[in-house]
Short mmCIF file of C-alpha atoms in Angstrom, two decimals:
data_model
loop_
_atom_site.label_atom_id
_atom_site.label_comp_id
_atom_site.label_asym_id
_atom_site.label_seq_id
_atom_site.Cartn_x
_atom_site.Cartn_y
_atom_site.Cartn_z
CA MET I 1 86.81 110.98 56.44
CA HIS I 2 90.53 109.67 55.13
CA LEU I 3 91.22 107.56 52.05
CA ILE I 4 94.64 105.90 52.26
CA LYS I 5 95.44 104.89 48.91
CA ASN I 6 97.79 102.17 47.36
CA ALA I 7 99.27 101.03 50.76
CA SER I 8 100.70 97.39 51.35
CA VAL I 9 98.29 96.30 53.70
CA TYR I 10 99.28 93.59 56.80
CA ALA I 11 95.76 93.30 58.49
CA PRO I 12 98.31 91.67 60.31
CA GLU I 13 98.33 89.02 57.50
CA GLU I 14 99.58 90.36 54.07
CA ILE I 15 96.51 91.06 51.70
CA GLY I 16 98.24 93.05 49.06
CA VAL I 17 97.88 96.77 47.98
CA LYS I 18 94.68 98.21 48.99
CA ASP I 19 92.89 101.32 49.40
CA VAL I 20 91.47 101.90 53.03
CA LEU I 21 88.61 104.27 53.76
CA ILE I 22 88.09 105.33 57.47
CA GLY I 23 85.39 107.45 58.90
CA GLY I 24 83.10 108.00 62.40
CA GLY I 25 86.44 106.24 63.99
CA LYS I 26 85.66 103.01 61.95
CA ILE I 27 87.47 101.32 58.84
CA LEU I 28 84.68 101.56 56.42
CA LYS I 29 85.80 100.13 53.21
CA ILE I 30 88.72 98.16 52.25
CA GLY I 31 89.04 97.68 48.18
CA ASP I 32 91.04 98.01 44.78
CA GLU I 33 91.24 101.71 43.80
CA LEU I 34 88.22 103.23 45.83
CA PRO I 35 86.59 106.07 43.74
CA VAL I 36 86.98 109.40 45.67
CA GLU I 37 85.76 112.03 43.08
CA HIS I 38 82.58 112.59 44.37
CA ALA I 39 83.33 112.10 47.98
CA TYR I 40 82.67 114.93 50.20
CA ASP I 41 85.35 116.45 52.63
CA ILE I 42 87.45 113.74 52.74
CA THR I 43 91.35 113.72 53.01
CA VAL I 44 93.56 111.47 50.89
CA ILE I 45 96.54 109.96 52.21
CA ASP I 46 99.08 108.38 49.73
CA GLY I 47 100.45 105.13 50.79
CA THR I 48 102.61 104.23 47.73
CA GLY I 49 105.62 102.60 48.87
CA LYS I 50 104.41 102.14 52.27
CA VAL I 51 102.91 99.34 54.41
CA LEU I 52 99.66 99.94 56.45
CA MET I 53 99.35 97.79 59.79
CA PRO I 54 97.00 97.94 62.63
CA GLY I 55 97.71 100.38 65.59
CA LEU I 56 99.96 98.69 68.08
CA ILE I 57 98.72 97.20 71.56
CA ASP I 58 100.98 97.65 74.86
CA ALA I 59 99.17 95.31 77.15
CA HIS I 60 101.66 96.50 80.05
CA VAL I 61 102.18 100.13 80.55
CA HIS I 62 102.78 102.07 83.89
CA ILE I 63 100.98 105.14 82.95
CA LEU I 64 101.24 106.48 86.19
CA GLY I 65 104.91 105.73 86.52
CA GLY I 66 106.92 102.77 88.21
CA GLY I 67 109.73 102.09 89.99
CA GLY I 68 110.27 103.32 93.44
CA GLU I 69 112.49 100.55 94.84
CA GLY I 70 115.20 102.86 95.30
CA GLY I 71 113.29 105.34 97.26
CA ALA I 72 110.95 108.16 96.70
CA LYS I 73 113.34 109.95 94.04
CA THR I 74 113.53 106.82 91.93
CA ARG I 75 109.47 106.85 91.22
CA THR I 76 109.28 107.61 87.62
CA PRO I 77 106.62 109.98 86.24
CA GLU I 78 103.53 109.86 84.35
CA ILE I 79 103.34 109.11 80.64
CA MET I 80 102.56 111.48 78.13
CA LEU I 81 100.57 111.09 75.03
CA SER I 82 103.36 111.34 72.38
CA ASP I 83 105.59 109.02 74.37
CA ILE I 84 102.68 106.61 73.37
CA ILE I 85 101.83 107.46 69.80
CA THR I 86 105.12 108.00 68.49
CA GLY I 87 105.59 104.52 68.77
CA GLY I 88 102.67 103.40 66.58
CA VAL I 89 100.47 102.62 69.88
CA THR I 90 97.10 103.49 69.78
CA THR I 91 95.80 101.13 72.55
CA VAL I 92 97.39 100.53 76.17
CA VAL I 93 96.44 98.58 79.15
CA GLY I 94 97.96 100.48 82.36
CA CYS I 95 98.91 98.92 85.38
CA LEU I 96 100.78 99.28 88.99
CA GLY I 97 103.92 97.29 89.72
CA THR I 98 105.66 97.04 93.07
CA ASP I 99 104.15 99.91 94.60
CA GLY I 100 100.72 99.26 95.30
CA CYS I 101 100.53 102.06 98.14
CA THR I 102 101.38 105.46 96.80
CA ARG I 103 100.09 104.42 93.51
CA THR I 104 96.60 103.38 93.40
CA ILE I 105 93.43 101.90 91.28
CA SER I 106 91.78 105.00 91.32
CA ASN I 107 94.81 107.08 90.30
CA LEU I 108 95.36 104.34 87.64
CA LEU I 109 91.67 104.57 86.48
CA ALA I 110 91.78 108.29 86.23
CA LYS I 111 95.09 108.52 84.36
CA ALA I 112 93.50 105.98 81.82
CA LYS I 113 90.61 108.24 81.26
CA GLY I 114 93.00 111.09 80.75
CA LEU I 115 94.77 109.67 77.85
CA GLU I 116 91.52 108.42 76.41
CA GLU I 117 90.18 111.68 76.08
CA GLU I 118 93.13 112.84 74.51
CA GLY I 119 92.80 110.25 71.78
CA ILE I 120 94.05 106.87 72.33
CA THR I 121 92.21 103.72 73.71
CA THR I 122 92.87 102.69 77.29
CA TYR I 123 92.13 99.86 79.87
CA ILE I 124 93.53 98.87 82.91
CA TYR I 125 94.47 96.08 85.45
CA THR I 126 93.05 95.81 89.15
CA GLY I 127 95.90 94.97 91.66
CA SER I 128 99.50 95.29 91.80
CA TYR I 129 102.42 92.74 92.60
CA GLN I 130 100.59 92.33 96.23
CA VAL I 131 98.89 89.22 97.43
CA PRO I 132 96.24 89.91 98.84
CA VAL I 133 95.21 91.72 95.56
CA ARG I 134 94.44 95.71 96.38
CA THR I 135 91.29 96.69 94.45
CA LEU I 136 89.07 99.50 94.24
CA THR I 137 85.83 97.93 95.12
CA GLY I 138 87.27 95.45 97.76
CA SER I 139 86.90 92.46 95.17
CA VAL I 140 88.72 91.34 91.92
CA MET I 141 85.44 89.92 90.71
CA ASP I 142 83.66 93.13 91.79
CA ASP I 143 86.40 95.58 90.16
CA ILE I 144 86.16 93.57 86.59
CA ILE I 145 82.58 93.27 86.41
CA LEU I 146 81.63 96.65 87.52
CA LEU I 147 84.53 98.89 86.34
CA GLU I 148 84.42 99.05 82.33
CA LYS I 149 88.14 99.67 82.02
CA VAL I 150 89.28 97.01 83.94
CA VAL I 151 89.94 93.62 82.10
CA GLY I 152 91.67 91.53 84.61
CA THR I 153 94.47 91.66 87.45
CA GLY I 154 98.07 92.24 87.50
CA GLU I 155 100.85 92.58 87.46
CA ILE I 156 100.67 89.87 90.09
CA ALA I 157 104.39 89.21 91.10
CA ILE I 158 105.60 85.39 91.56
CA SER I 159 109.08 83.97 91.69
CA ASP I 160 110.80 87.20 92.78
CA HIS I 161 111.89 88.83 95.85
CA ARG I 162 109.78 91.82 95.54
CA SER I 163 106.54 89.46 95.44
CA SER I 164 104.27 88.84 98.53
CA GLN I 165 105.65 85.06 98.13
CA PRO I 166 102.11 83.73 97.74
CA THR I 167 101.35 80.15 97.83
CA LYS I 168 100.11 78.35 94.78
CA GLU I 169 96.48 78.07 96.35
CA GLU I 170 96.57 81.79 96.74
CA PHE I 171 97.63 82.50 93.27
CA ALA I 172 94.90 79.73 92.04
CA LYS I 173 92.32 81.59 93.81
CA ILE I 174 93.31 85.30 92.19
CA VAL I 175 93.14 83.55 88.73
CA ALA I 176 89.84 82.04 89.45
CA ASP I 177 88.15 85.04 90.41
CA THR I 178 89.70 87.06 87.59
CA ARG I 179 88.51 84.34 84.89
CA VAL I 180 84.85 84.39 86.61
CA GLY I 181 84.81 88.27 86.58
CA GLY I 182 85.87 87.95 82.93
CA ILE I 183 83.01 85.57 82.41
CA LEU I 184 80.17 87.31 84.13
CA SER I 185 81.33 90.87 82.33
CA GLY I 186 82.40 89.57 78.75
CA LYS I 187 86.03 90.57 79.34
CA ALA I 188 89.17 88.67 79.03
CA GLY I 189 89.66 88.15 82.65
CA LEU I 190 93.32 87.86 81.95
CA VAL I 191 96.01 87.93 84.71
CA ASN I 192 99.03 89.69 83.77
CA ILE I 193 102.14 87.89 85.91
CA HIS I 194 105.16 89.65 86.63
CA MET I 195 107.80 86.81 86.38
CA GLY I 196 111.18 87.03 88.37
CA ASP I 197 114.38 85.34 88.15
CA GLY I 198 113.40 82.73 91.23
CA GLU I 199 114.13 79.06 90.83
CA GLU I 200 110.43 78.47 90.52
CA LYS I 201 110.21 79.76 87.19
CA LEU I 202 106.50 78.99 85.86
CA GLU I 203 105.83 76.25 88.05
CA PHE I 204 102.94 78.22 89.77
CA LEU I 205 101.23 78.29 85.95
CA ARG I 206 102.13 74.74 85.74
CA TYR I 207 99.99 74.01 88.74
CA ILE I 208 97.02 75.70 87.73
CA LEU I 209 97.00 74.00 84.28
CA GLU I 210 97.22 70.76 85.84
CA LYS I 211 95.24 70.93 89.12
CA THR I 212 92.28 73.01 88.19
CA GLN I 213 89.97 73.62 84.94
CA ILE I 214 91.16 77.03 84.12
CA SER I 215 92.43 78.02 80.82
CA ALA I 216 95.82 79.02 79.79
CA ALA I 217 94.10 81.96 78.11
CA ASN I 218 93.58 83.43 81.48
CA MET I 219 97.27 84.01 82.12
CA LEU I 220 99.92 85.89 80.61
CA PRO I 221 103.38 85.69 82.15
CA THR I 222 105.44 88.64 81.36
CA HIS I 223 109.44 89.37 81.27
CA ILE I 224 109.95 85.87 79.93
CA ASN I 225 112.91 87.03 78.28
CA ARG I 226 114.80 88.60 81.07
CA SER I 227 116.99 85.42 81.23
CA THR I 228 117.75 82.56 78.79
CA THR I 229 116.89 80.12 81.56
CA LEU I 230 113.41 81.54 81.96
CA MET I 231 112.99 82.00 78.15
CA ASN I 232 113.62 78.21 77.66
CA ASP I 233 111.14 77.21 80.38
CA GLY I 234 108.55 79.85 78.68
CA ILE I 235 109.24 78.13 75.55
CA ASP I 236 108.61 74.68 77.12
CA TYR I 237 105.45 76.06 78.78
CA ALA I 238 103.78 77.56 75.55
CA ARG I 239 104.80 74.60 73.23
CA ASN I 240 103.96 71.56 75.41
CA LEU I 241 101.26 73.06 77.52
CA GLY I 242 99.58 75.61 75.12
CA GLY I 243 100.56 78.51 77.55
CA TYR I 244 101.01 82.07 76.41
CA ILE I 245 104.07 83.81 76.99
CA ASP I 246 104.79 87.85 76.98
CA LEU I 247 108.21 89.46 76.15
CA THR I 248 109.33 92.57 77.32
CA THR I 249 110.67 94.90 75.11
CA SER I 250 111.80 98.13 77.09
CA SER I 251 115.59 96.96 78.01
CA ASP I 252 118.00 98.93 76.31
CA PRO I 253 119.59 96.91 73.65
CA ASP I 254 122.91 98.42 74.63
CA PHE I 255 122.67 97.62 78.17
CA LEU I 256 121.10 94.11 78.59
CA GLU I 257 122.17 91.92 81.18
CA PRO I 258 124.57 89.27 80.40
CA ASP I 259 121.78 86.41 80.35
CA GLU I 260 118.96 88.52 78.82
CA VAL I 261 117.35 87.94 75.83
CA LYS I 262 116.56 90.87 73.41
CA ALA I 263 112.60 90.43 72.72
CA SER I 264 112.94 90.19 68.92
CA THR I 265 115.80 87.62 69.42
CA GLY I 266 113.37 85.53 71.85
CA LEU I 267 110.62 85.81 69.25
CA LYS I 268 112.73 84.09 66.81
CA MET I 269 113.85 81.73 69.34
CA ALA I 270 110.19 80.69 70.24
CA LEU I 271 109.10 80.40 66.62
CA ASP I 272 112.09 78.18 65.70
CA ALA I 273 111.38 75.98 68.90
CA GLY I 274 107.75 75.23 67.38
CA VAL I 275 105.80 77.57 69.54
CA LEU I 276 102.84 78.84 68.01
CA ILE I 277 102.81 82.44 66.97
CA ASP I 278 99.57 83.18 68.31
CA HIS I 279 100.84 82.40 71.75
CA ILE I 280 103.41 85.16 71.80
CA THR I 281 102.84 89.02 72.77
CA PHE I 282 105.15 91.64 73.22
CA SER I 283 104.80 94.38 75.84
CA SER I 284 106.96 97.42 76.72
CA ASP I 285 106.73 97.72 80.57
CA GLY I 286 106.96 101.17 79.63
CA GLN I 287 107.37 104.06 82.11
CA GLY I 288 108.95 101.87 84.46
CA SER I 289 112.36 102.09 85.98
CA LEU I 290 115.28 100.58 84.28
CA PRO I 291 118.68 100.59 85.75
CA ILE I 292 121.74 101.27 83.29
CA PHE I 293 125.24 100.24 83.39
CA HIS I 294 128.50 101.26 82.00
CA ALA I 295 130.28 99.08 79.76
CA ASP I 296 132.32 97.76 82.81
CA GLY I 297 129.35 96.72 84.59
CA SER I 298 129.41 99.50 87.13
CA PHE I 299 126.14 101.33 87.84
CA ALA I 300 125.27 104.26 85.64
CA GLY I 301 121.92 105.27 86.73
CA LEU I 302 118.10 104.88 86.36
CA GLY I 303 116.64 104.97 82.95
CA VAL I 304 112.73 105.00 82.27
CA GLY I 305 111.18 102.14 80.00
CA LYS I 306 109.72 103.58 76.47
CA VAL I 307 106.83 102.38 75.19
CA THR I 308 108.44 103.11 71.68
CA SER I 309 110.53 99.97 72.10
CA LEU I 310 107.56 98.16 71.34
CA TYR I 311 107.79 99.16 67.92
CA ARG I 312 111.37 98.60 67.93
CA GLU I 313 111.42 95.18 68.82
CA MET I 314 108.73 94.38 66.10
CA LYS I 315 110.84 96.25 63.30
CA ASP I 316 114.17 94.50 64.58
CA ALA I 317 112.49 91.06 64.55
CA VAL I 318 111.87 91.86 60.83
CA LEU I 319 115.15 93.58 59.79
CA LYS I 320 117.33 91.97 61.87
CA ASP I 321 116.08 88.49 62.80
CA GLY I 322 114.29 87.56 59.48
CA VAL I 323 110.89 87.19 60.73
CA ALA I 324 108.12 87.72 58.22
CA LEU I 325 106.24 91.18 58.80
CA SER I 326 103.24 89.36 59.25
CA ASP I 327 104.33 87.30 61.89
CA ALA I 328 106.49 89.88 63.96
CA LEU I 329 103.06 92.10 63.89
CA LYS I 330 100.75 89.50 65.52
CA PRO I 331 102.49 89.87 68.95
CA VAL I 332 101.88 93.69 69.05
CA THR I 333 98.37 93.40 67.22
CA SER I 334 96.01 90.71 66.95
CA ASN I 335 97.65 88.55 69.71
CA PRO I 336 97.00 90.95 72.42
CA ALA I 337 93.65 91.85 70.91
CA ASN I 338 92.50 88.11 71.08
CA LEU I 339 93.96 87.51 74.57
CA LEU I 340 92.24 90.59 75.96
CA LYS I 341 89.00 90.12 73.88
CA LEU I 342 89.06 93.37 72.12
CA GLY I 343 87.11 92.63 68.83
CA GLN I 344 87.72 95.92 67.37
CA LYS I 345 91.27 96.33 67.89
CA GLY I 346 94.31 94.65 66.20
CA LYS I 347 93.05 93.91 62.80
CA ILE I 348 92.51 95.96 59.80
CA ARG I 349 89.21 94.72 58.54
CA GLU I 350 85.75 96.61 57.51
CA ASN I 351 84.02 97.99 60.85
CA ALA I 352 86.98 97.47 63.03
CA ASP I 353 88.60 100.43 64.97
CA ALA I 354 90.34 102.75 62.59
CA ASP I 355 93.61 102.28 64.69
CA LEU I 356 96.40 102.33 61.99
CA VAL I 357 100.02 102.83 61.20
CA LEU I 358 101.53 103.59 57.81
CA ALA I 359 105.53 102.98 57.64
CA GLU I 360 108.01 103.04 55.08
CA ALA I 361 108.20 99.70 53.42
CA ASP I 362 111.80 99.29 53.15
CA THR I 363 112.84 100.84 56.60
CA LEU I 364 109.41 100.44 58.55
CA GLU I 365 110.03 104.00 59.85
CA ILE I 366 106.80 105.48 61.03
CA ASP I 367 105.09 107.90 58.61
CA THR I 368 101.47 108.36 59.97
CA VAL I 369 99.64 107.01 62.88
CA ILE I 370 95.97 107.21 63.28
CA ALA I 371 94.02 106.60 66.46
CA ARG I 372 90.17 105.74 66.56
CA GLY I 373 90.04 107.75 63.15
CA ARG I 374 92.14 110.78 64.19
CA ILE I 375 95.34 111.43 62.48
CA MET I 376 97.87 111.86 65.59
CA ILE I 377 100.99 111.65 63.36
CA TYR I 378 101.67 112.71 59.84
CA LYS I 379 104.48 112.86 57.56
CA ARG I 380 106.59 112.14 60.89
CA GLU I 381 105.17 115.13 62.81
CA VAL I 382 103.29 114.78 66.07
CA LEU I 383 100.02 116.60 65.63
CA VAL I 384 98.29 115.59 68.84
CA LYS I 385 99.92 116.21 71.99
CA GLY I 386 99.09 115.43 75.49
CA THR I 387 97.21 118.35 77.69
CA PHE I 388 100.50 119.21 79.74
CA GLU I 389 103.05 118.65 76.94
CA ASN I 390 104.71 121.43 75.41
#
């Protein structure tokens, strides 16, 4: 059992200075000056001068590695546990990308199980860029219903030269099967949609909202901030049609494409334009491959997307873009939890999972990370590492 005392709690809404008692992997009690003098075997963590927030949820991570578009040597490696927790992330959703051939759903499922055994919470999407969707059981609906960790489909690529160039009807069938699979299994039934830079932009999603009875909550288009044009289309889609949009955080701020929008800046743009905060999420695209360019625009090599970028962009939204911490936290905590129907995640409340991040109040530098009640990082030292980490 652990008692966090005198921390400013953001649940993600600000609820003031509180003590938070955790045990058995759950948040047991939140209150003012909880007594500890008679407590048995309890660790007290001083939260004075710090903020306590929910553990972050990253709903788009290439846990098996990504890339490969430059040949086999450009395949990025599998992610390690410390790559995740050092960014305050305690829940991830694994996905496949361009390569649905040499990386498979069975590999993805095994990797997700391994990470969970090491201490965090994991889920996966079935499928990859390709249409027809490659699944484990032979059916999108069956994968969602029968495989506990599968919460949706993705990342399905549209408006991109690497996609399978599906028709609107083919795309609608994938979303429909995913939705029904979610209904029958009590899961989200969410389609994670890779948005390229094609002229169609969000046309396929608009088609579904206009021509079917499917909810916008079953579709999450990601990489919306890859260009100003797509960002503005995403803002219009979210503001006027009630859609949800996901901003990617992993691009290096020092090597942004000329028209690319930094995720923290995109959040401020969307809020200023009238998009509801509950309709915006961040994800890292972690462990995907990232091209790096010199200052003159020449190719410098390949980098790897970092899950830690999720926390960086949340922090920059507060410290650089002037977004309130309670709002900046929602795209990485309660919003993905709500979309993915993870009722025990993304919030600090009694009986919720004890996924917590304690950070310095002034700099938001991470001090402590707790996943399912286990201290993973304490006083900036990583206590728990992956099986094959040094």
